[in-house]
Amino acid sequence: MIGNNWDLVLKDEFQKPYFKDLLCFLEIERNKKQIYPPQADVFNAFKFSPPEKVKAIIIGQDPYHGAGQAHGLCFSVKKDVKTPPSLKNIYKEMSSDLGLKPVDHGNLENWAHQGVLMLNSVLTVEKGNPGSHRKKGWEEFTDFVIKYLNIEKEHLVFILWGNDAKKKAQHVDRSKHLVLESAHPSPFSFKKFLGCQHFSKTNEYLKQKKIPAINWDLSDI
């Protein structure tokens, strides 16, 4: 389904009753509504960041619910899509924290290819209806992913933006991983998000653990 070692990790999870129920729900929804991201993109976070490469995890809420926006990576849009307000605020924080100039696109695939798992708590949404696929099974699935990474890996950075993301902290052993939490970067809470310095804090931690830092600069893409 994914095409890398996540298939082995998730094999049993895909067979559980709750996940089969989730797939049935999604099939019914796609037959009568517009669902984002497109079916082929739902697991892009896993396709771009194999488990052996993961060194940081950014966790959001659910996908963008506007046409053409969501493509399977939290907060990211394809290059030809207008940068959403939440991502503009992320760029403001990057600029303040690292001195990087905001770029004119919203594609974050470069982070994913460096081992940043760009994971929403919920992986699908109905067009124009944020939160519409909550409590359908995705939370249990992404809980499993976090629990797996927590147990099987060491010295990861969990970057949790917003209340839905912060709930995942209960599955992380803070004695072996770094947990960074802040408000969501949406226009409704960005004042509490700005100043979190999560980009520099992530790299400081990785360097301390002799792990290559993440190049957050997106200007060459």
Coordinates of C-alpha atoms in Angstrom, one line a residue:
M1 CA 0.0 0.0 0.0
I2 CA 2.8 2.4 0.9
G3 CA 5.9 1.0 -0.8
N4 CA 8.5 1.0 1.9
N5 CA 9.1 -0.5 5.4
W6 CA 5.9 1.2 6.7
D7 CA 4.0 -1.7 5.0
L8 CA 5.6 -4.2 7.4
V9 CA 5.0 -1.9 10.4
L10 CA 1.4 -1.3 9.6
K11 CA 0.5 -4.7 8.1
D12 CA -1.4 -5.9 11.1
E13 CA -3.0 -2.5 11.8
F14 CA -4.5 -2.5 8.3
Q15 CA -6.3 -5.8 9.2
K16 CA -7.9 -4.6 12.4
P17 CA -11.7 -4.2 12.5
Y18 CA -11.5 -0.5 13.2
F19 CA -9.4 0.1 10.2
K20 CA -11.6 -1.9 7.9
D21 CA -14.6 0.0 9.2
L22 CA -12.7 3.2 8.4
L23 CA -12.0 2.1 4.9
C24 CA -15.7 1.3 4.4
F25 CA -16.6 4.7 5.7
L26 CA -14.2 6.4 3.3
E27 CA -15.5 4.4 0.3
I28 CA -19.0 5.5 1.1
E29 CA -18.0 9.1 1.6
R30 CA -16.0 9.3 -1.6
N31 CA -18.9 8.0 -3.6
K32 CA -21.1 10.9 -2.6
K33 CA -18.9 13.7 -1.4
Q34 CA -15.6 15.4 -2.2
I35 CA -12.9 14.0 0.2
Y36 CA -9.4 15.4 0.6
P37 CA -6.7 14.5 0.0
P38 CA -7.1 12.4 -3.1
Q39 CA -7.0 8.7 -2.3
A40 CA -3.6 8.2 -3.9
D41 CA -2.1 10.9 -1.5
V42 CA -3.6 9.9 1.8
F43 CA -0.4 8.1 3.0
N44 CA 2.1 10.4 1.4
A45 CA 3.6 11.2 4.8
F46 CA 4.6 7.6 5.1
K47 CA 5.7 7.3 1.5
F48 CA 8.1 10.2 1.8
S49 CA 9.5 9.3 5.3
P50 CA 10.2 5.6 5.7
P51 CA 10.4 4.5 9.4
E52 CA 14.2 4.0 9.4
K53 CA 14.7 7.7 8.3
V54 CA 12.3 9.4 10.7
K55 CA 14.0 11.7 13.2
A56 CA 11.3 14.3 13.8
I57 CA 7.5 14.2 13.6
I58 CA 5.3 17.3 13.0
I59 CA 1.7 16.6 14.1
G60 CA -1.2 18.7 12.9
Q61 CA -5.0 18.2 13.1
D62 CA -6.7 17.2 9.9
P63 CA -6.0 18.0 6.2
Y64 CA -6.8 21.3 4.5
H65 CA -10.4 21.2 3.4
G66 CA -10.2 23.5 0.4
A67 CA -10.0 22.3 -3.2
G68 CA -6.5 21.3 -4.3
Q69 CA -4.8 21.9 -1.0
A70 CA -4.3 18.7 0.9
H71 CA -1.7 16.2 -0.5
G72 CA -1.0 14.0 2.4
L73 CA 1.6 16.0 4.4
C74 CA 0.4 18.1 7.3
F75 CA 0.5 21.9 6.6
S76 CA 1.9 21.4 3.1
V77 CA 0.4 22.2 -0.3
K78 CA 1.7 21.6 -3.8
K79 CA 3.8 24.3 -5.3
D80 CA 1.1 25.7 -7.6
V81 CA -1.4 26.2 -4.7
K82 CA -1.7 29.4 -2.7
T83 CA 0.1 29.2 0.7
P84 CA -2.6 28.8 3.4
P85 CA -2.7 31.1 6.4
S86 CA -1.4 28.5 8.9
L87 CA 1.6 27.8 6.7
K88 CA 2.3 31.5 6.3
N89 CA 2.4 31.7 10.1
I90 CA 4.8 28.7 10.2
Y91 CA 7.0 30.7 7.8
K92 CA 6.9 33.7 10.1
E93 CA 8.1 31.6 12.9
M94 CA 10.9 30.1 10.8
S95 CA 12.0 33.6 9.8
S96 CA 12.0 34.8 13.4
D97 CA 13.7 31.6 14.7
L98 CA 16.2 30.9 12.0
G99 CA 16.4 34.1 9.9
L100 CA 15.1 32.3 6.9
K101 CA 13.1 34.3 4.3
P102 CA 9.6 33.1 3.7
V103 CA 9.3 31.3 0.3
D104 CA 6.6 31.8 -2.3
H105 CA 5.3 28.3 -2.2
G106 CA 3.8 25.9 0.4
N107 CA 5.4 22.6 -0.5
L108 CA 7.1 20.9 2.5
E109 CA 8.1 17.7 0.8
N110 CA 11.8 18.5 1.3
W111 CA 11.3 18.2 5.1
A112 CA 9.6 14.9 4.6
H113 CA 12.5 13.5 2.5
Q114 CA 14.9 14.5 5.3
G115 CA 13.0 12.3 7.8
V116 CA 10.3 14.7 9.1
L117 CA 7.1 12.7 9.3
M118 CA 4.5 15.2 8.4
L119 CA 1.5 13.6 10.1
N120 CA -2.0 14.8 10.8
S121 CA -4.0 13.3 13.6
V122 CA -6.7 12.6 11.1
L123 CA -5.7 11.8 7.5
T124 CA -8.9 12.7 5.6
V125 CA -11.6 15.4 5.5
E126 CA -14.8 16.3 3.7
K127 CA -14.6 19.4 1.4
G128 CA -15.4 22.5 3.3
N129 CA -16.1 20.7 6.6
P130 CA -13.1 20.7 8.9
G131 CA -13.1 18.0 11.6
S132 CA -15.6 15.9 9.6
H133 CA -13.6 12.7 9.8
R134 CA -12.7 12.8 13.5
K135 CA -13.6 9.8 15.6
K136 CA -13.9 7.5 12.5
G137 CA -10.7 5.5 13.3
W138 CA -7.9 7.8 12.2
E139 CA -7.0 8.8 15.7
E140 CA -6.5 5.2 16.7
F141 CA -4.3 4.6 13.6
T142 CA -2.1 7.6 14.2
D143 CA -1.9 6.7 17.9
F144 CA -0.4 3.4 16.8
V145 CA 2.2 5.2 14.6
I146 CA 3.3 7.4 17.5
K147 CA 3.4 4.4 19.9
Y148 CA 5.5 2.4 17.4
L149 CA 8.0 5.3 16.9
N150 CA 8.2 5.9 20.6
I151 CA 9.1 2.3 21.3
E152 CA 11.3 1.4 18.3
K153 CA 13.3 4.6 17.9
E154 CA 15.4 6.8 20.1
H155 CA 16.0 10.6 20.2
L156 CA 13.1 11.6 18.1
V157 CA 11.6 15.1 18.2
F158 CA 7.8 15.2 18.4
I159 CA 6.6 18.6 17.3
L160 CA 3.0 19.0 18.4
W161 CA 1.0 22.0 17.1
G162 CA -2.5 22.4 18.5
N163 CA -4.7 20.6 21.0
D164 CA -5.3 17.5 18.8
A165 CA -1.6 17.1 18.3
K166 CA -0.8 17.6 22.0
K167 CA -3.0 14.6 22.8
K168 CA -0.4 12.4 21.2
A169 CA 2.2 13.4 23.9
Q170 CA 0.7 10.8 26.2
H171 CA 2.2 8.1 24.0
V172 CA 5.7 9.5 24.1
D173 CA 8.4 8.7 26.6
R174 CA 10.0 12.1 27.3
S175 CA 13.1 10.4 28.9
K176 CA 14.1 9.1 25.4
H177 CA 12.6 11.7 23.1
L178 CA 12.1 15.5 22.9
V179 CA 8.5 16.7 22.9
L180 CA 7.9 20.3 21.7
E181 CA 4.3 21.7 22.1
S182 CA 2.7 24.9 21.1
A183 CA -0.6 26.4 20.0
H184 CA -1.7 25.7 16.4
P185 CA -0.3 28.1 13.8
S186 CA -3.8 29.0 12.5
P187 CA -4.9 32.6 12.5
F188 CA -7.0 31.9 15.5
S189 CA -4.1 31.0 17.8
F190 CA -0.9 32.1 15.9
K191 CA 0.0 34.7 18.6
K192 CA 0.5 31.9 21.0
F193 CA 2.4 29.9 18.3
L194 CA 4.9 32.6 17.4
G195 CA 8.1 32.5 19.4
C196 CA 8.0 28.7 20.0
Q197 CA 11.4 28.3 18.4
H198 CA 10.7 24.7 17.5
F199 CA 12.9 24.7 14.4
S200 CA 16.1 25.7 16.3
K201 CA 15.2 23.6 19.3
T202 CA 14.8 20.5 17.1
N203 CA 18.2 21.0 15.5
E204 CA 19.9 21.7 18.8
Y205 CA 18.6 18.4 20.2
L206 CA 19.5 16.4 17.1
K207 CA 23.0 17.8 17.1
Q208 CA 23.4 16.9 20.8
K209 CA 22.4 13.3 19.9
K210 CA 24.9 13.2 17.0
I211 CA 22.0 13.1 14.5
P212 CA 22.2 15.3 11.3
A213 CA 20.2 18.4 11.7
I214 CA 17.2 19.3 9.4
N215 CA 17.7 21.9 6.7
W216 CA 14.5 23.8 7.1
D217 CA 15.3 26.2 4.2
L218 CA 12.8 25.7 1.3
S219 CA 14.2 28.3 -1.0
D220 CA 15.9 25.9 -3.4
I221 CA 12.8 23.8 -4.1

